[in-house]
JSON list of C-alpha atoms in Angstrom, two decimals:
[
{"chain": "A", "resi": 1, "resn": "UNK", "atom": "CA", "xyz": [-16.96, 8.54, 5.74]},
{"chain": "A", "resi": 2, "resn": "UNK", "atom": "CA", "xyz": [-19.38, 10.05, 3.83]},
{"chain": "A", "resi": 3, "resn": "UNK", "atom": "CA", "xyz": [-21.10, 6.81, 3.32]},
{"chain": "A", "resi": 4, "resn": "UNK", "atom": "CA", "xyz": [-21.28, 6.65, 7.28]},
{"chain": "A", "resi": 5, "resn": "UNK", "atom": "CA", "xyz": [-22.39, 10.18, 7.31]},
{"chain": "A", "resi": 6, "resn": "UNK", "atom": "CA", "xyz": [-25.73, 9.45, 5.00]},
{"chain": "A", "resi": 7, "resn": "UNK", "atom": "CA", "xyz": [-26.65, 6.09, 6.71]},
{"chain": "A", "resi": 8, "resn": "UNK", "atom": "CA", "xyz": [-25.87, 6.97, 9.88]},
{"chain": "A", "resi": 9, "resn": "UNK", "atom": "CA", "xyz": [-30.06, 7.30, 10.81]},
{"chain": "A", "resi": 10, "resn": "UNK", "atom": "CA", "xyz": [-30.14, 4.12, 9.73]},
{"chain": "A", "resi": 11, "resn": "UNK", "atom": "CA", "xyz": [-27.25, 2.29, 11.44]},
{"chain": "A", "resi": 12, "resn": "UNK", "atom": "CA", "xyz": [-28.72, 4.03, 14.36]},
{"chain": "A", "resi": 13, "resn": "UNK", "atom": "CA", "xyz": [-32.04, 2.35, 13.69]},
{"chain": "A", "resi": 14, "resn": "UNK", "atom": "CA", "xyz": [-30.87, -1.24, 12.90]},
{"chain": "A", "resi": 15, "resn": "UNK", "atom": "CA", "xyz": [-28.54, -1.04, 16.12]},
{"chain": "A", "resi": 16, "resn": "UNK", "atom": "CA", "xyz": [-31.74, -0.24, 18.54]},
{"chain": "A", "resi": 17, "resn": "UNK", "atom": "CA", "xyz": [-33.90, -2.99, 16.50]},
{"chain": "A", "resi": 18, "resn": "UNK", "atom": "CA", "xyz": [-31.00, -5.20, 17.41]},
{"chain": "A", "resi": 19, "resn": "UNK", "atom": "CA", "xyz": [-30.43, -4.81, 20.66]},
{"chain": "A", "resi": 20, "resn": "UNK", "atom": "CA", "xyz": [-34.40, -5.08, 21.58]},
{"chain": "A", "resi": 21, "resn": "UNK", "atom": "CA", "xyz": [-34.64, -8.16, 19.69]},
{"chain": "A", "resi": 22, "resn": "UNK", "atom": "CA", "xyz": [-31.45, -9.68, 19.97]},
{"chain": "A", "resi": 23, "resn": "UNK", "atom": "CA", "xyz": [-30.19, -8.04, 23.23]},
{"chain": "A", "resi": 24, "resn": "UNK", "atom": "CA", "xyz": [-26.30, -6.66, 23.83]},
{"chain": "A", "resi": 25, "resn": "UNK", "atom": "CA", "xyz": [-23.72, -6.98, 22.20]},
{"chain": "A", "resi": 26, "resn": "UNK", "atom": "CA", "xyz": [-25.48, -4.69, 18.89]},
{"chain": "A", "resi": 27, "resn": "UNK", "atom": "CA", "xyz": [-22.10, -5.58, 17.05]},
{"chain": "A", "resi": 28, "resn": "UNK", "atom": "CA", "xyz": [-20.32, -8.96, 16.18]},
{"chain": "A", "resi": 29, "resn": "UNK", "atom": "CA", "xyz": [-16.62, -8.57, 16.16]},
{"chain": "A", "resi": 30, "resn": "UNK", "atom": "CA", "xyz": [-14.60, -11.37, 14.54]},
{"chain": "A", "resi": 31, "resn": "UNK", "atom": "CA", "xyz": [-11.06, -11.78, 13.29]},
{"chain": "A", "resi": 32, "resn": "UNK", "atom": "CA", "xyz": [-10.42, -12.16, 10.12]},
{"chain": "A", "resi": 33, "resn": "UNK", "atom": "CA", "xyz": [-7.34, -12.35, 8.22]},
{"chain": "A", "resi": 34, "resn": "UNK", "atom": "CA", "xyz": [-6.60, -9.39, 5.76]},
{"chain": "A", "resi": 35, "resn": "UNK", "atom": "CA", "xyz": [-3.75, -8.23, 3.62]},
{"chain": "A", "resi": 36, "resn": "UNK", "atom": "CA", "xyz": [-0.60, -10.27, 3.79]},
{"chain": "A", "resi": 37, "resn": "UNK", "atom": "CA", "xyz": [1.81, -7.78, 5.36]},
{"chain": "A", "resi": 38, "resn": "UNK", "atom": "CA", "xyz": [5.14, -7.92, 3.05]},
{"chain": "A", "resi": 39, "resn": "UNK", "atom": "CA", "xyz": [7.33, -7.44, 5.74]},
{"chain": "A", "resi": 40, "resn": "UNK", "atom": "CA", "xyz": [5.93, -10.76, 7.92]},
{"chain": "A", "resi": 41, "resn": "UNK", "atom": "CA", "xyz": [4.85, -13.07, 4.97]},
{"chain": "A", "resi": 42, "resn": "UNK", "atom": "CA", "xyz": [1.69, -13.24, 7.21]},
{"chain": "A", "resi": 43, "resn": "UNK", "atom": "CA", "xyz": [-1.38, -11.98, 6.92]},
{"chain": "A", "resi": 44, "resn": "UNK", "atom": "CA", "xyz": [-2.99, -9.38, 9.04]},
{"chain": "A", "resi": 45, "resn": "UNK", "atom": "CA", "xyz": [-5.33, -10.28, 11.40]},
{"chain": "A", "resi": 46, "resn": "UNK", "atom": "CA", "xyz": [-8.05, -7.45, 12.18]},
{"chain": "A", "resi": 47, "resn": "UNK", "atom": "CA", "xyz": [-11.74, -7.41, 13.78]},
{"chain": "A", "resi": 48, "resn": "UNK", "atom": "CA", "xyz": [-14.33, -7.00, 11.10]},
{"chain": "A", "resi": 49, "resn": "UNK", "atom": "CA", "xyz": [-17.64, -5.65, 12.44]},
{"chain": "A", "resi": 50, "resn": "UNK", "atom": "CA", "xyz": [-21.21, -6.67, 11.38]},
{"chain": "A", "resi": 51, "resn": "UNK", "atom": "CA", "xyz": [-24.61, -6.16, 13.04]},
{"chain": "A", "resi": 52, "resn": "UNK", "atom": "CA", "xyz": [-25.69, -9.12, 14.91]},
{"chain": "A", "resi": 53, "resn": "UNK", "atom": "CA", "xyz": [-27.89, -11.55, 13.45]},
{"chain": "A", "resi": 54, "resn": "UNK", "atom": "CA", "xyz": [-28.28, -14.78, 15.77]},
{"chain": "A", "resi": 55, "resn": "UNK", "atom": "CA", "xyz": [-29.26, -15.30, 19.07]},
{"chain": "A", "resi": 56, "resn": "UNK", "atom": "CA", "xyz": [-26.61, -16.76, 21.95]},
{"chain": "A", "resi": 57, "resn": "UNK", "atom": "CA", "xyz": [-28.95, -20.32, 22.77]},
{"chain": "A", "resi": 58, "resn": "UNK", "atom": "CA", "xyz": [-27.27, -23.02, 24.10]},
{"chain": "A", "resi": 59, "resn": "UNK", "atom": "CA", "xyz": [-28.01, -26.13, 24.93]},
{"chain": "A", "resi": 60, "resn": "UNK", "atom": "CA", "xyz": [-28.46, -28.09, 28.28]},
{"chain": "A", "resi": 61, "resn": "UNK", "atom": "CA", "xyz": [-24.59, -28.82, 27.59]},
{"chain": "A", "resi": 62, "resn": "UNK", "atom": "CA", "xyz": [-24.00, -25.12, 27.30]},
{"chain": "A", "resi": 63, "resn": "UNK", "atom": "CA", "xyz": [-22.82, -25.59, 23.51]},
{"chain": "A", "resi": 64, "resn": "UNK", "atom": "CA", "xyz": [-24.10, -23.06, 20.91]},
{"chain": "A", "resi": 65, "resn": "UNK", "atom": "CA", "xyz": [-27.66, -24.38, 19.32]},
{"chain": "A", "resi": 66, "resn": "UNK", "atom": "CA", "xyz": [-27.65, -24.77, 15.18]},
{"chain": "A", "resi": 67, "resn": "UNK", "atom": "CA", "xyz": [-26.98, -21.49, 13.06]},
{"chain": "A", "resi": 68, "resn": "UNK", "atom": "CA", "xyz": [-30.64, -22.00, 11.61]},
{"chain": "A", "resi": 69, "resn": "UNK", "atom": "CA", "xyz": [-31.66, -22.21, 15.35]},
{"chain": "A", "resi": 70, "resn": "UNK", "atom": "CA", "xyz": [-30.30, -19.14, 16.86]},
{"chain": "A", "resi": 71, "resn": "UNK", "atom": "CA", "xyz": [-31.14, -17.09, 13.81]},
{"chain": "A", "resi": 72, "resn": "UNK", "atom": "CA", "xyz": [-34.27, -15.13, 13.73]},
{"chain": "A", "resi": 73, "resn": "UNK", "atom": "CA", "xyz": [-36.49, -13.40, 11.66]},
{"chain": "A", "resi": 74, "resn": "UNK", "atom": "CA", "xyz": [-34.83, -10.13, 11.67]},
{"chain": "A", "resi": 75, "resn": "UNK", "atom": "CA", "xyz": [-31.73, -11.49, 11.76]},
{"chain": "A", "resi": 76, "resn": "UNK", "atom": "CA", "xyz": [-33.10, -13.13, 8.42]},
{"chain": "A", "resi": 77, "resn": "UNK", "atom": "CA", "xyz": [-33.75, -10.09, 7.01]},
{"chain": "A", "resi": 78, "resn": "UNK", "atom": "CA", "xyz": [-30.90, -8.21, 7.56]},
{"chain": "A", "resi": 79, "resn": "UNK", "atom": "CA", "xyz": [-28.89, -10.94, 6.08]},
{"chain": "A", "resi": 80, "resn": "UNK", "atom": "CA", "xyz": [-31.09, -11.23, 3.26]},
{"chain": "A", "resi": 81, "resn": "UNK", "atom": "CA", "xyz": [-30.62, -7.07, 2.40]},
{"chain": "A", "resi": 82, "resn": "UNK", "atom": "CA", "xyz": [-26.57, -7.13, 3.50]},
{"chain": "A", "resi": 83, "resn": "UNK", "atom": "CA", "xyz": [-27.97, -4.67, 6.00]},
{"chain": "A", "resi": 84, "resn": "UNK", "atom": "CA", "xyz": [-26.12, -6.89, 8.87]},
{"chain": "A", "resi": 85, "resn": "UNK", "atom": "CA", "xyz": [-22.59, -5.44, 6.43]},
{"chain": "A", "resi": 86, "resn": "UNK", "atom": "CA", "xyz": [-23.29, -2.02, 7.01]},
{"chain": "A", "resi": 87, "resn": "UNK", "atom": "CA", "xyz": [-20.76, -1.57, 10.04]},
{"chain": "A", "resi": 88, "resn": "UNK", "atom": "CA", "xyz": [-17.77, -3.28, 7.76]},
{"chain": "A", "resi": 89, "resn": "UNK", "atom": "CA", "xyz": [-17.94, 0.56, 6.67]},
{"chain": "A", "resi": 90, "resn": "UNK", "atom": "CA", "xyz": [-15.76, 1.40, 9.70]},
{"chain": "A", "resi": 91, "resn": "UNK", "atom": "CA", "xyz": [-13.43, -1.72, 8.59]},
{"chain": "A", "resi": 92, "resn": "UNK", "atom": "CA", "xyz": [-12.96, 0.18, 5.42]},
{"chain": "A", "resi": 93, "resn": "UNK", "atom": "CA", "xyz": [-12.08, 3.90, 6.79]},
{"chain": "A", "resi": 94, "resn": "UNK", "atom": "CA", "xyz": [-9.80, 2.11, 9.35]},
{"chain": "A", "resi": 95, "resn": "UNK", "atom": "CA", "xyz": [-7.90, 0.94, 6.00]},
{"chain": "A", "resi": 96, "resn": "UNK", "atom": "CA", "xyz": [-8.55, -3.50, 7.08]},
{"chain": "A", "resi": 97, "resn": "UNK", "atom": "CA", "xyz": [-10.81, -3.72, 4.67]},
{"chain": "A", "resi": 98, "resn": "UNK", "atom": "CA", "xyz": [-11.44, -2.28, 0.69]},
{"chain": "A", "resi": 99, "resn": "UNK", "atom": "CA", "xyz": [-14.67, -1.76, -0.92]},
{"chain": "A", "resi": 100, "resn": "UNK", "atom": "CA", "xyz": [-13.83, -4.57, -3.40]},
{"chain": "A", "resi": 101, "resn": "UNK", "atom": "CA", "xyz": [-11.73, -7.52, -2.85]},
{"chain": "A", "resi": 102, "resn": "UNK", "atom": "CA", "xyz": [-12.17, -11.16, -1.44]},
{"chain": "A", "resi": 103, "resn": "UNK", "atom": "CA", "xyz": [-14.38, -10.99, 1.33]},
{"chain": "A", "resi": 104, "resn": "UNK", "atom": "CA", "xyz": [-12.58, -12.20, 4.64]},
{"chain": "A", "resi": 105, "resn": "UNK", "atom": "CA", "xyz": [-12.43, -15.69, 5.54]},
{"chain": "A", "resi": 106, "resn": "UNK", "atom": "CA", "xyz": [-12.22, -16.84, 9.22]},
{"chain": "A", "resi": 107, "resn": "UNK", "atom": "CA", "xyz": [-8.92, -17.07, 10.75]},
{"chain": "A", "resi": 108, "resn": "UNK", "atom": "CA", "xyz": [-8.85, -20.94, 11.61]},
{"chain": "A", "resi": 109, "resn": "UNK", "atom": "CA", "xyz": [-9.33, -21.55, 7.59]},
{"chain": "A", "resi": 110, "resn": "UNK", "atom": "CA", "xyz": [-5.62, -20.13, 6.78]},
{"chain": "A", "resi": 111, "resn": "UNK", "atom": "CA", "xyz": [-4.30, -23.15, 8.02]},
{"chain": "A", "resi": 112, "resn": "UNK", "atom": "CA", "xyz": [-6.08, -25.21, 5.15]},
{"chain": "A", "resi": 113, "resn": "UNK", "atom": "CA", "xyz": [-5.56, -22.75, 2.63]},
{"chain": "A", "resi": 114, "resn": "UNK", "atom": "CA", "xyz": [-2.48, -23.70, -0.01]},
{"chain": "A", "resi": 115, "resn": "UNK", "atom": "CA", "xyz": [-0.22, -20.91, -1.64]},
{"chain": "A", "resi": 116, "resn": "UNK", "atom": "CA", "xyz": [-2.36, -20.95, -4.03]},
{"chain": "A", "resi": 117, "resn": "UNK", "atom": "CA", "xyz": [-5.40, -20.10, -2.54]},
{"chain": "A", "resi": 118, "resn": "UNK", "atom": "CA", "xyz": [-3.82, -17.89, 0.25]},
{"chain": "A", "resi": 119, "resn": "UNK", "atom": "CA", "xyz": [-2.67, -15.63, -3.28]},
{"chain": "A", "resi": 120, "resn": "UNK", "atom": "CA", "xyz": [-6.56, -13.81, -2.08]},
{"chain": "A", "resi": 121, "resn": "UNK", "atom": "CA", "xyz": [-4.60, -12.61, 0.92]},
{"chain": "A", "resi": 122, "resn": "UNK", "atom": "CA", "xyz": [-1.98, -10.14, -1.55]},
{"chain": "A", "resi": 123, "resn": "UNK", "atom": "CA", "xyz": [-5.23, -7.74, -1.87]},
{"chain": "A", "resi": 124, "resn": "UNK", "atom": "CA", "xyz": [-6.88, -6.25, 0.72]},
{"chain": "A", "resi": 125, "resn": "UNK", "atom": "CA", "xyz": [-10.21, -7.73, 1.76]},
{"chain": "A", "resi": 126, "resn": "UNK", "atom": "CA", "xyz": [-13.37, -6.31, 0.48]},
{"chain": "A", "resi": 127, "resn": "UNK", "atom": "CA", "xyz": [-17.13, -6.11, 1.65]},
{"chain": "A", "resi": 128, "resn": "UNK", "atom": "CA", "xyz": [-17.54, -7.68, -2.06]},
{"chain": "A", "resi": 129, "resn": "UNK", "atom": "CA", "xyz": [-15.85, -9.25, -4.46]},
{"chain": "A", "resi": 130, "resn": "UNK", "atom": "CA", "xyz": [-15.73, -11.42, -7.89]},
{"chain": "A", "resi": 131, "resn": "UNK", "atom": "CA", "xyz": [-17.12, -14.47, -5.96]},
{"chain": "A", "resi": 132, "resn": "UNK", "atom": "CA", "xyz": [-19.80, -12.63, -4.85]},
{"chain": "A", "resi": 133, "resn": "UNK", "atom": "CA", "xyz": [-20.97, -11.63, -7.88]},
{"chain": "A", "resi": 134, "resn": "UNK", "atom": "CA", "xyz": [-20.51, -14.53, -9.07]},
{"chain": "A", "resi": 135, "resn": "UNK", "atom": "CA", "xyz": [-22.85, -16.89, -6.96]},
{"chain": "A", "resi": 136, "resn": "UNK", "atom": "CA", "xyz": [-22.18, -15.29, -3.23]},
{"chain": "A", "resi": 137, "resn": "UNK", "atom": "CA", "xyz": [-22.82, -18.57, -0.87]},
{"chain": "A", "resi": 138, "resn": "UNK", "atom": "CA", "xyz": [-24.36, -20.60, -3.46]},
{"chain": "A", "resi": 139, "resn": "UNK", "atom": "CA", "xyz": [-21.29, -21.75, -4.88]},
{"chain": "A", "resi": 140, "resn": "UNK", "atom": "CA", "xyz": [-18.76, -23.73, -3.26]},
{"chain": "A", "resi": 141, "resn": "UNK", "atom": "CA", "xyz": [-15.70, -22.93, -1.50]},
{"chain": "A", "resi": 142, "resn": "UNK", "atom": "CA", "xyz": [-12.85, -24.07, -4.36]},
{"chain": "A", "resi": 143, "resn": "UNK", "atom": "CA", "xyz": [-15.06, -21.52, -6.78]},
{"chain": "A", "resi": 144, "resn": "UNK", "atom": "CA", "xyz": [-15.01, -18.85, -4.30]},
{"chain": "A", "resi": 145, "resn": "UNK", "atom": "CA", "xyz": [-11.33, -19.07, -3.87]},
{"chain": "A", "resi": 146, "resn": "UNK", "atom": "CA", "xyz": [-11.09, -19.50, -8.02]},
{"chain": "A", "resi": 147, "resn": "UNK", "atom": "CA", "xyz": [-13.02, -16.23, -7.74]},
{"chain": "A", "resi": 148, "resn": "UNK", "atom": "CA", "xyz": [-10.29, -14.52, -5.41]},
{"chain": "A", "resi": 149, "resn": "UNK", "atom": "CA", "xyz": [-7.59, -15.47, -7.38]},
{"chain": "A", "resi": 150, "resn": "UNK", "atom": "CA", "xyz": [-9.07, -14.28, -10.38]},
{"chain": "A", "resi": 151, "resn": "UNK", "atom": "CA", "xyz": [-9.51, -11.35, -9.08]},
{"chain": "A", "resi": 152, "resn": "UNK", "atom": "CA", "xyz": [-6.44, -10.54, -7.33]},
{"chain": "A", "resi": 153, "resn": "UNK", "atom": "CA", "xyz": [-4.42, -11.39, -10.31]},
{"chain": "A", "resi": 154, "resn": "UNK", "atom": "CA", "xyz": [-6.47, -8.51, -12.62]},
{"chain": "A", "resi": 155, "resn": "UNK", "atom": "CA", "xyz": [-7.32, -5.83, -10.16]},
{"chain": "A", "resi": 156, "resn": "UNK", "atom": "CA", "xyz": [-8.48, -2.98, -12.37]},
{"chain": "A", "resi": 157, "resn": "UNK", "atom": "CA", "xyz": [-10.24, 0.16, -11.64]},
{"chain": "A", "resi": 158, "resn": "UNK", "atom": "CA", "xyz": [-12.87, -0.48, -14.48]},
{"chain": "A", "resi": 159, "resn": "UNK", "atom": "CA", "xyz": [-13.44, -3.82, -12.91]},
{"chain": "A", "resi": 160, "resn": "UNK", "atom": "CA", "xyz": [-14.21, -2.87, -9.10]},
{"chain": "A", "resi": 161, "resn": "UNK", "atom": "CA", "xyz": [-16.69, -0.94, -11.03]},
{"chain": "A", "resi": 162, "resn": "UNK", "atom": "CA", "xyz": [-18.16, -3.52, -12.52]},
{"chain": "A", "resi": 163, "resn": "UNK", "atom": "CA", "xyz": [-18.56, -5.47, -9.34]},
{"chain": "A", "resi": 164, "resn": "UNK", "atom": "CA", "xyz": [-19.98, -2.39, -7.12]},
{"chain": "A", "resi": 165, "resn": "UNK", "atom": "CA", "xyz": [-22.83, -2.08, -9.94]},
{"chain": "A", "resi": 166, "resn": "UNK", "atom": "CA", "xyz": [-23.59, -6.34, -9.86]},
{"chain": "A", "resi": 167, "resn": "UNK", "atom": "CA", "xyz": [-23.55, -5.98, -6.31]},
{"chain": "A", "resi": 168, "resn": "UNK", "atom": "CA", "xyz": [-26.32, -3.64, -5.90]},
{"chain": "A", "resi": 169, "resn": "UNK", "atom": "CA", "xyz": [-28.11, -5.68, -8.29]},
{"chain": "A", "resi": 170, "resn": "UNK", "atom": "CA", "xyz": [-27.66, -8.74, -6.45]},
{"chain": "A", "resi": 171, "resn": "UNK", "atom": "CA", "xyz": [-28.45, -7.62, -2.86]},
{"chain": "A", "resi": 172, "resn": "UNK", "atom": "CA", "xyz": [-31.60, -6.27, -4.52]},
{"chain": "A", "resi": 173, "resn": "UNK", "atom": "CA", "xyz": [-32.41, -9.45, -6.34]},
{"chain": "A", "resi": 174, "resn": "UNK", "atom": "CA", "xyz": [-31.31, -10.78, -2.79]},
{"chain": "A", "resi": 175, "resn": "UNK", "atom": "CA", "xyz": [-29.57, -14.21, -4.50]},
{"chain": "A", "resi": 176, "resn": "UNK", "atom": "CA", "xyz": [-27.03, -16.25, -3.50]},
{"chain": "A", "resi": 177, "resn": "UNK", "atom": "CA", "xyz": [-27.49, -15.64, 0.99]},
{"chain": "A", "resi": 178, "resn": "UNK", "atom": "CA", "xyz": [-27.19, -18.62, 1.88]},
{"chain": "A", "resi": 179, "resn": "UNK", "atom": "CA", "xyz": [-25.24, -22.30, 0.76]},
{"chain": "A", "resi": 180, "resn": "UNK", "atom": "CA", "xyz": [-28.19, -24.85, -0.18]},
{"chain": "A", "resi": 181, "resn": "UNK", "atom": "CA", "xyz": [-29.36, -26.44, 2.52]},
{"chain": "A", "resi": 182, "resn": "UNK", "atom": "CA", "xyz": [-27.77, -24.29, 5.06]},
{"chain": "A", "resi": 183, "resn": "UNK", "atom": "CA", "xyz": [-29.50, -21.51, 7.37]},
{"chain": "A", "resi": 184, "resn": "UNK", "atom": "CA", "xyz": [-25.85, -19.59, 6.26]},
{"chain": "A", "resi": 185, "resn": "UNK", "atom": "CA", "xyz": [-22.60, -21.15, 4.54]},
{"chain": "A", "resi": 186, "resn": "UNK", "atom": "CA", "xyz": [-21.39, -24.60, 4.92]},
{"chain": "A", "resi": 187, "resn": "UNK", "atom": "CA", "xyz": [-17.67, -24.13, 6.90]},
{"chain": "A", "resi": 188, "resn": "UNK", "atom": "CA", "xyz": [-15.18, -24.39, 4.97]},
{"chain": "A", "resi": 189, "resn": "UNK", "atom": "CA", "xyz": [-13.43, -27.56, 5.58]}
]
């Protein structure tokens, strides 16, 4: 909250930016799957929030145009500072999300995760994480998931520490936005 409190000038400022170059909707809402809920065996499925970065093009077909396409120059740039994360500070007061943990995955991957990899799902997802840290999007999608599982199985407060502090260096350093090759991340599977 008090994180919201401080930046709230400029969320306020990145949402008007937005919305004149981008246009409406200032937000991108997307489920994602968080904490497996004990009682279920599944995993909870909430909206995270982000500020938009692409555009809505389509083509003649009316299908969405290439990620590297539909992504523009501010929409570069707030990518390329994690500014576009700022509103997954709502996620976190609403309790979805934690400030460290595996970053959420999209909901159609659960079906090719194994037990193994769906262990990430027994802590609650985090706006960074071990595999972020660790190589962000440059590295591939088994090491992200090593990542998770590292981390879930020795969650300590000294740790999450640890990570917080490499994070701010990294989004300075601004390494690791995007997969090689890719205008984002390659999909997993």
């Amino acid at each position: 909250l008090l994180a919201i409190t401080v930046f709230s000038l400029l969320y306020l400022i990145i949402a008007i930016i937005v919305r004149i170059k981008m246009g409406s909707p200032v937000l991108f809402k997307q489920p994602r799957p968080g904490m497996i809920d004990p009682k279920t065996g599944r995993e909870k499925i909430f909206n995270m929030c982000k500020f938009r970065t692409m555009t809505n093009e389509r083509d003649e077909q009316g299908n969405l145009l290439p990620d590297e396409q539909r992504l523009p120059v501010f929409g570069k740039m707030l990518r390329a500072t994690s500014l576009d994360e700022l509103p997954e500070a709502f996620n976190v007061l609403k309790g979805d999300m934690s400030l460290i943990g595996p970053r959420p995955q999209l909901v159609r991957d659960l079906v090719f995760m194994d037990d193994r990899t769906r262990m990430r799902h027994t802590a609650k997802p985090g706006l960074s994480g071990l595999a972020q840290v660790n190589g962000r999007n440059a590295v591939t999608w088994e090491e992200k998931f090593e990542w998770d599982v590292k981390y879930v199985d020795h969650i300590t407060f000294i740790e999450d520490w640890s990570i917080i502090f490499k994070t701010i260096q990294i989004v300075l350093k601004r390494e690791g936005i995007s997969a090689a090759g890719e205008a984002t991340m390659s999909e997993f599977l």
